[in-house]
PDB file of C-alpha atoms in Angstrom:
ATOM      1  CA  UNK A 239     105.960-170.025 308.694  1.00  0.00           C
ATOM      2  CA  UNK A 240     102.891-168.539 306.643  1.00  0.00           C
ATOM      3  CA  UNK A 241      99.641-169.346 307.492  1.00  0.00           C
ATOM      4  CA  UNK A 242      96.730-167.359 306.293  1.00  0.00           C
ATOM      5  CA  UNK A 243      93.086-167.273 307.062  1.00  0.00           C
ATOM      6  CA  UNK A 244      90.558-166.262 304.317  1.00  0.00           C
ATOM      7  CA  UNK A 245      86.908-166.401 303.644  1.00  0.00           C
ATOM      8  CA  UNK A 246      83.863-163.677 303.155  1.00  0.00           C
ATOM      9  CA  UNK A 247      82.972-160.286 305.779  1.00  0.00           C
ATOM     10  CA  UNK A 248      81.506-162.132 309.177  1.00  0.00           C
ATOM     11  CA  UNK A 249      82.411-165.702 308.856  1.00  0.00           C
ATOM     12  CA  UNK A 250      84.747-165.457 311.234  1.00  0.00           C
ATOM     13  CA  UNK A 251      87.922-165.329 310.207  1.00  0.00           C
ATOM     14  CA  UNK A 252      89.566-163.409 313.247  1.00  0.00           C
ATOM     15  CA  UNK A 253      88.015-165.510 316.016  1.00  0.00           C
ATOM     16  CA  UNK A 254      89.100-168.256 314.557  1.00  0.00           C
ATOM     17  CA  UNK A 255      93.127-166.980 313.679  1.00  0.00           C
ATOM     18  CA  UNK A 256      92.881-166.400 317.392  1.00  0.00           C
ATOM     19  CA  UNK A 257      92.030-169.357 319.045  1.00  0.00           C
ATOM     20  CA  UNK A 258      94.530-171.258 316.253  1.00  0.00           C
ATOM     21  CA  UNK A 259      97.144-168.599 317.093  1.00  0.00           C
ATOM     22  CA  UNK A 260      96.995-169.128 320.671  1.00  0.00           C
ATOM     23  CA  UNK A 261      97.369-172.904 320.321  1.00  0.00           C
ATOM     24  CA  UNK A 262     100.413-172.886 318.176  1.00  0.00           C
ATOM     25  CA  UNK A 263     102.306-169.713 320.077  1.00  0.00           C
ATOM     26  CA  UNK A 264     102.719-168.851 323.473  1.00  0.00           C
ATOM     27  CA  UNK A 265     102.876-165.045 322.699  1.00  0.00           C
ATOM     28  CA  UNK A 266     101.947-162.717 319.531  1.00  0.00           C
ATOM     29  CA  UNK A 267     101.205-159.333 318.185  1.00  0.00           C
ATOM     30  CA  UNK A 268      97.993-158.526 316.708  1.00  0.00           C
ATOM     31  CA  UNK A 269      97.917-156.287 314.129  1.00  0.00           C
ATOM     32  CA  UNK A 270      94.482-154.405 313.187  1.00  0.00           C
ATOM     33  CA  UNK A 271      93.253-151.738 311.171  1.00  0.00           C
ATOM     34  CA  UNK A 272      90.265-151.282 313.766  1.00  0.00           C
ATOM     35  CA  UNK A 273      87.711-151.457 310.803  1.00  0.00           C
ATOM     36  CA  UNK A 274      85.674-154.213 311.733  1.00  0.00           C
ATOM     37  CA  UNK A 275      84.386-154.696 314.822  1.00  0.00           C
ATOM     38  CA  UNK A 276      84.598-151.797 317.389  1.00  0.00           C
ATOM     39  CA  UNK A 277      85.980-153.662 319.970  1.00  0.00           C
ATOM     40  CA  UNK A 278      89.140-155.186 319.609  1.00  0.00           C
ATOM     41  CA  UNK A 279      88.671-159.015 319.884  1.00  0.00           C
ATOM     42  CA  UNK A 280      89.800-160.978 323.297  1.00  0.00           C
ATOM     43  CA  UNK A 281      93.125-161.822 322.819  1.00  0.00           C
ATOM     44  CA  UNK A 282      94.175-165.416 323.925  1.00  0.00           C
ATOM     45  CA  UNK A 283      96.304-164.014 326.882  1.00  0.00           C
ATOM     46  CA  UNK A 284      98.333-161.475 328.589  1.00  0.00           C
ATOM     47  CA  UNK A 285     101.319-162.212 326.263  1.00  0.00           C
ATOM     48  CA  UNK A 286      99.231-161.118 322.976  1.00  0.00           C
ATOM     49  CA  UNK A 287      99.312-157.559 322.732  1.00  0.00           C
ATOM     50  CA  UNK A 288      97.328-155.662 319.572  1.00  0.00           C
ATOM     51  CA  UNK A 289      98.430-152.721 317.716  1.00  0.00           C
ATOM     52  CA  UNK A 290      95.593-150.514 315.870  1.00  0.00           C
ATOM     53  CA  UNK A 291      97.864-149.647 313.061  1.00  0.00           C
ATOM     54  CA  UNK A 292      95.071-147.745 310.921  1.00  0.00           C
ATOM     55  CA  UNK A 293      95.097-148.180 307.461  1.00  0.00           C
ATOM     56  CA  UNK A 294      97.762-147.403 304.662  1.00  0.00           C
ATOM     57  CA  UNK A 295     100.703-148.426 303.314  1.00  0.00           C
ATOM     58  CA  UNK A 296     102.396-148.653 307.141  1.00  0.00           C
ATOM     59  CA  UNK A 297     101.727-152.634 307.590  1.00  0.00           C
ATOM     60  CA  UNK A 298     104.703-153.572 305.291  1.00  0.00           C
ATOM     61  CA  UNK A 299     106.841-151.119 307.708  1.00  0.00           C
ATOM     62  CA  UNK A 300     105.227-152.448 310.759  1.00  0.00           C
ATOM     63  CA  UNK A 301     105.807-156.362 309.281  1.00  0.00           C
ATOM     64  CA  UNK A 302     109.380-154.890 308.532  1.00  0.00           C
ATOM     65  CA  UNK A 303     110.115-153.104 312.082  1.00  0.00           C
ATOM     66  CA  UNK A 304     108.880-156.265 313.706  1.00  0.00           C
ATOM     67  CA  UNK A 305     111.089-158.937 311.763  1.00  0.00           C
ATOM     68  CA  UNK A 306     113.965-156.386 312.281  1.00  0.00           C
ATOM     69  CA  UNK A 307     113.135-156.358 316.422  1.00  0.00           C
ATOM     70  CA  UNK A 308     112.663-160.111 316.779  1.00  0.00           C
ATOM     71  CA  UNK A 309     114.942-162.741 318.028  1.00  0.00           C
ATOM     72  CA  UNK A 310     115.220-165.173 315.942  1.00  0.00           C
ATOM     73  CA  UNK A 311     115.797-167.583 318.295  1.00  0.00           C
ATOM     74  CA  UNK A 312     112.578-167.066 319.927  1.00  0.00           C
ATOM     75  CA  UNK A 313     110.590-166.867 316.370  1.00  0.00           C
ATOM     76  CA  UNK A 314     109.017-170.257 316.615  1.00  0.00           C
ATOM     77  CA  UNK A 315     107.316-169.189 319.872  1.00  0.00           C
ATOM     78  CA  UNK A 316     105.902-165.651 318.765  1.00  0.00           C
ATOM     79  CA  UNK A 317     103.077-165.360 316.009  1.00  0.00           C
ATOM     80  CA  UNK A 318     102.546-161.713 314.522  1.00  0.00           C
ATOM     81  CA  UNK A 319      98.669-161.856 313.211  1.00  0.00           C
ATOM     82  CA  UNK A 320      97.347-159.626 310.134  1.00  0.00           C
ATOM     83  CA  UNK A 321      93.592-158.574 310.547  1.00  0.00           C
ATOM     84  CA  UNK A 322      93.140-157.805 307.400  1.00  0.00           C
ATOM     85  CA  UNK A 323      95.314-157.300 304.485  1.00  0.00           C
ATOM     86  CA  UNK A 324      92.253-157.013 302.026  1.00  0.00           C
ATOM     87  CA  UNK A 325      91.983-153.113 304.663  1.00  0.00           C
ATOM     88  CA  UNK A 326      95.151-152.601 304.476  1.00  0.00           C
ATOM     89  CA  UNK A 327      95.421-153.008 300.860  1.00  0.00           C
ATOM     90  CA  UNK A 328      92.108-151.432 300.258  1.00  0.00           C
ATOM     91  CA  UNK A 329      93.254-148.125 302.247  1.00  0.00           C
ATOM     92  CA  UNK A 330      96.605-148.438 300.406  1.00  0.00           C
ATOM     93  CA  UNK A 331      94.846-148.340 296.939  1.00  0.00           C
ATOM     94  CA  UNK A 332      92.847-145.049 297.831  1.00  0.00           C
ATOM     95  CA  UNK A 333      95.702-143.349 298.921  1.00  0.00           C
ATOM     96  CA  UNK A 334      97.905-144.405 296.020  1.00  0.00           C
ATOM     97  CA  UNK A 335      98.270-141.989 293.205  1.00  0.00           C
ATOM     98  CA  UNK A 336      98.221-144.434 290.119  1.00  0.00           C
ATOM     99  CA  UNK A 337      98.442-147.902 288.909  1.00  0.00           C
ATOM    100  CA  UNK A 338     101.614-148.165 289.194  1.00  0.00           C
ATOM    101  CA  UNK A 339     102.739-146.799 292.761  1.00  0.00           C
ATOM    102  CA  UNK A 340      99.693-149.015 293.568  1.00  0.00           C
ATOM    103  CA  UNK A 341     101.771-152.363 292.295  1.00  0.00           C
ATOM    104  CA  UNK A 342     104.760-151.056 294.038  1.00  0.00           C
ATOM    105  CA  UNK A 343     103.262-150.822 297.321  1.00  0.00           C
ATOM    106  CA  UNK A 344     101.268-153.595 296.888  1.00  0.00           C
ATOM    107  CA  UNK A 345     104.889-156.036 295.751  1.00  0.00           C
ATOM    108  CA  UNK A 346     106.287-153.630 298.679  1.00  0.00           C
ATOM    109  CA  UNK A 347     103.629-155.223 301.283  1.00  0.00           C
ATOM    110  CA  UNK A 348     104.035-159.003 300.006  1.00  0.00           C
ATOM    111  CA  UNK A 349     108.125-158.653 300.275  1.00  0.00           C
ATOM    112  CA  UNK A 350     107.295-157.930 304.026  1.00  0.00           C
ATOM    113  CA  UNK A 351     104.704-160.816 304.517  1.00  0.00           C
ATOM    114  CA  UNK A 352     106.666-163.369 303.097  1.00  0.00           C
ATOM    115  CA  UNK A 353     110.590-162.333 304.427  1.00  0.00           C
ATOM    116  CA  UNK A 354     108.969-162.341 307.850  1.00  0.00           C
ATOM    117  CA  UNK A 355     111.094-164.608 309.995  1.00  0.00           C
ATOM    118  CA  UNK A 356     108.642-166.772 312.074  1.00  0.00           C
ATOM    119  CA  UNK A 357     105.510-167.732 312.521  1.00  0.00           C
ATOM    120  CA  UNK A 358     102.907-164.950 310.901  1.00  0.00           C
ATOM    121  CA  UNK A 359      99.026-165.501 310.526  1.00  0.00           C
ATOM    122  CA  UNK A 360      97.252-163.181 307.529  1.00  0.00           C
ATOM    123  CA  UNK A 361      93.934-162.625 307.403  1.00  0.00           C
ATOM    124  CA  UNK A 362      92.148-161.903 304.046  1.00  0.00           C
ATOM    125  CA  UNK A 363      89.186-161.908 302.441  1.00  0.00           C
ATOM    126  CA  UNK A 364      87.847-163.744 299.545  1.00  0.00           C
ATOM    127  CA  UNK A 365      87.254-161.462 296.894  1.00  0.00           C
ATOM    128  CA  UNK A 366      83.698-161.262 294.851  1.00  0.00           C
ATOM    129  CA  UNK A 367      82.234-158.905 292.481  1.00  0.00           C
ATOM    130  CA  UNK A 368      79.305-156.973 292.150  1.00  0.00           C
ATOM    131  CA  UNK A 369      77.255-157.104 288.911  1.00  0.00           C
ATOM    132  CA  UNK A 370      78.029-154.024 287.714  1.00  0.00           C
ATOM    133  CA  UNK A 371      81.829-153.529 289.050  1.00  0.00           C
ATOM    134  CA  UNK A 372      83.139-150.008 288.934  1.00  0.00           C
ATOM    135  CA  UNK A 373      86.843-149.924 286.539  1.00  0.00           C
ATOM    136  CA  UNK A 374      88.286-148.836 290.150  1.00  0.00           C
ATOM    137  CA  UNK A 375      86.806-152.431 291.959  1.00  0.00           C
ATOM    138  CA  UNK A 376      87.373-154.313 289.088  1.00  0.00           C
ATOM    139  CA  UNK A 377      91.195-153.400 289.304  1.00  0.00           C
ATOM    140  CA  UNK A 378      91.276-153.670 293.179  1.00  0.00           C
ATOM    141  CA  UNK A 379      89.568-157.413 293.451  1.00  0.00           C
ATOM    142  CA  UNK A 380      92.022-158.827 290.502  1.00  0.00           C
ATOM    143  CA  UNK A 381      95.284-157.637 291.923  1.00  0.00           C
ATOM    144  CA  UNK A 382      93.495-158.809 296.191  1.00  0.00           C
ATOM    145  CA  UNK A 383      92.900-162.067 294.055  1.00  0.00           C
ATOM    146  CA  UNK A 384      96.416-162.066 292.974  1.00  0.00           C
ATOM    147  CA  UNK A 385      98.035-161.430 296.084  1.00  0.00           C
ATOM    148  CA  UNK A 386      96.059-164.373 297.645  1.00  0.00           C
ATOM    149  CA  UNK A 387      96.955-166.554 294.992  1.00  0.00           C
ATOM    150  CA  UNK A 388     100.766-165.550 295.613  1.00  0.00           C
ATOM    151  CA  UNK A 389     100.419-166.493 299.039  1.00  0.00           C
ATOM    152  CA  UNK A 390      98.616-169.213 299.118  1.00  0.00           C
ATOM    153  CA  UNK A 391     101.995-170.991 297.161  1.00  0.00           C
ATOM    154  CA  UNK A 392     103.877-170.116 300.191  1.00  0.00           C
ATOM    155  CA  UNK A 393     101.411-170.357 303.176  1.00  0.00           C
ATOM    156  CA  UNK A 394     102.543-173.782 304.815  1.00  0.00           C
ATOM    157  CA  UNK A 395      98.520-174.016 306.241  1.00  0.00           C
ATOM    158  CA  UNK A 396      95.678-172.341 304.971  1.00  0.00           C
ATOM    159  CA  UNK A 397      91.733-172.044 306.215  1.00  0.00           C
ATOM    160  CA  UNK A 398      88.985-170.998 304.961  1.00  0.00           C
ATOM    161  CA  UNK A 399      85.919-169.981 306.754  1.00  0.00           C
ATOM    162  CA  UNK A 400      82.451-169.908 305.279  1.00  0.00           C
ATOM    163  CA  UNK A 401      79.542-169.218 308.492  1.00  0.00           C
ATOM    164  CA  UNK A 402      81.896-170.561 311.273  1.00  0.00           C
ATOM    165  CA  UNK A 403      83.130-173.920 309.574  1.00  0.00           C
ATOM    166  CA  UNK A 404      86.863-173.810 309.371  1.00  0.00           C
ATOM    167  CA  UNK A 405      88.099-176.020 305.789  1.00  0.00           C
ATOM    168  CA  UNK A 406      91.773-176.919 305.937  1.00  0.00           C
ATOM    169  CA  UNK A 407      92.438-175.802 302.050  1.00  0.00           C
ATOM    170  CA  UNK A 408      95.631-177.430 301.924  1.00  0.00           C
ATOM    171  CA  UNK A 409      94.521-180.880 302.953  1.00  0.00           C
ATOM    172  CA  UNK A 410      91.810-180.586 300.349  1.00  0.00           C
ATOM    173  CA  UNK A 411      93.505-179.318 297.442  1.00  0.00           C
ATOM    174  CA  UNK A 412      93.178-180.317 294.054  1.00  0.00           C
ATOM    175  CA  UNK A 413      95.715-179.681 291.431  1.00  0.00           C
ATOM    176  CA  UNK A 414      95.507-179.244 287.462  1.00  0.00           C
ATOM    177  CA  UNK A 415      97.251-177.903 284.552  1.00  0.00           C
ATOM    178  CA  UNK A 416      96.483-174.967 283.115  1.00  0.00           C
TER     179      UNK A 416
END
């Protein structure tokens, strides 16, 4: 089960994937780059334990090592929680060499989000430009944009924050034809 959690920097997107995490699972793993607030947040209980992971291209081996550990029988009552993937993938686009090992690790990291085998909460950010975007951010923000889009079609919930209010997207979403 996919759910993500998106909106701008401070609307609070990880105090809310929290609190929602900790009503739907008994246990979880949080997994943070450590880039946002300097203390990690108060997890929901004693069976939530974080891992400061850093930034990189590790969080598709973490997601990976983690499916490969779990029992799948327990699954429904574990929730692994991504905070964010917009650092992750930011760090992860620095450290890249080109476009194209870039695309590979980025296709790399969404293979690992969406084979994960249970419950797992990702928390992203939506992406906006500046007025005079750098070739470098206008790159980044399209293919973050992308990968939201991508999995937002498989995310069974998704929420959006904007200054605290939570929006249930998928209760309010319009379709059309392109």
């Amino acid at each position: 089960m996919l759910i993500t959690v998106t909106g701008g920097i401070g609307s609070g997107k990880t105090r809310f994937a929290l609190k929602y995490a900790a009503q739907i699972s008994r246990e979880g793993v949080y997994l943070s780059t450590g880039d946002h607030d300097p203390v990690i947040p108060e997890l929901p209980s004693a069976h939530y334990r974080a891992i400061q992971a850093g930034n990189g291209f590790r969080l598709a081996e973490l997601v990976t090592q983690i499916n490969r550990e779990s029992n799948l029988f327990l699954a429904d009552q574990r929730i692994v929680i991504v905070d964010s993937l917009t650092s992750w993938m930011a760090a992860g686009f620095r450290a890249a060499e080109d476009l194209d090992q870039q695309r590979l690790e980025t296709q790399h990291l969404l293979d690992a989000l969406l084979s994960y085998q249970g419950k797992i909460l990702v928390i992203t950010n939506e992406m906006h430009g500046s007025l005079y975007p750098s070739e470098e951010e206008r790159i980044f923000a399209a293919r973050m944009a992308s990968v939201n889009r991508i999995l937002q079609t498989h995310a069974e919930q998704m929420y959006m924050l904007v200054s605290g209010l939570v929006i249930d997207l998928k209760a309010q979403q319009v379709r059309y034809e392109d």
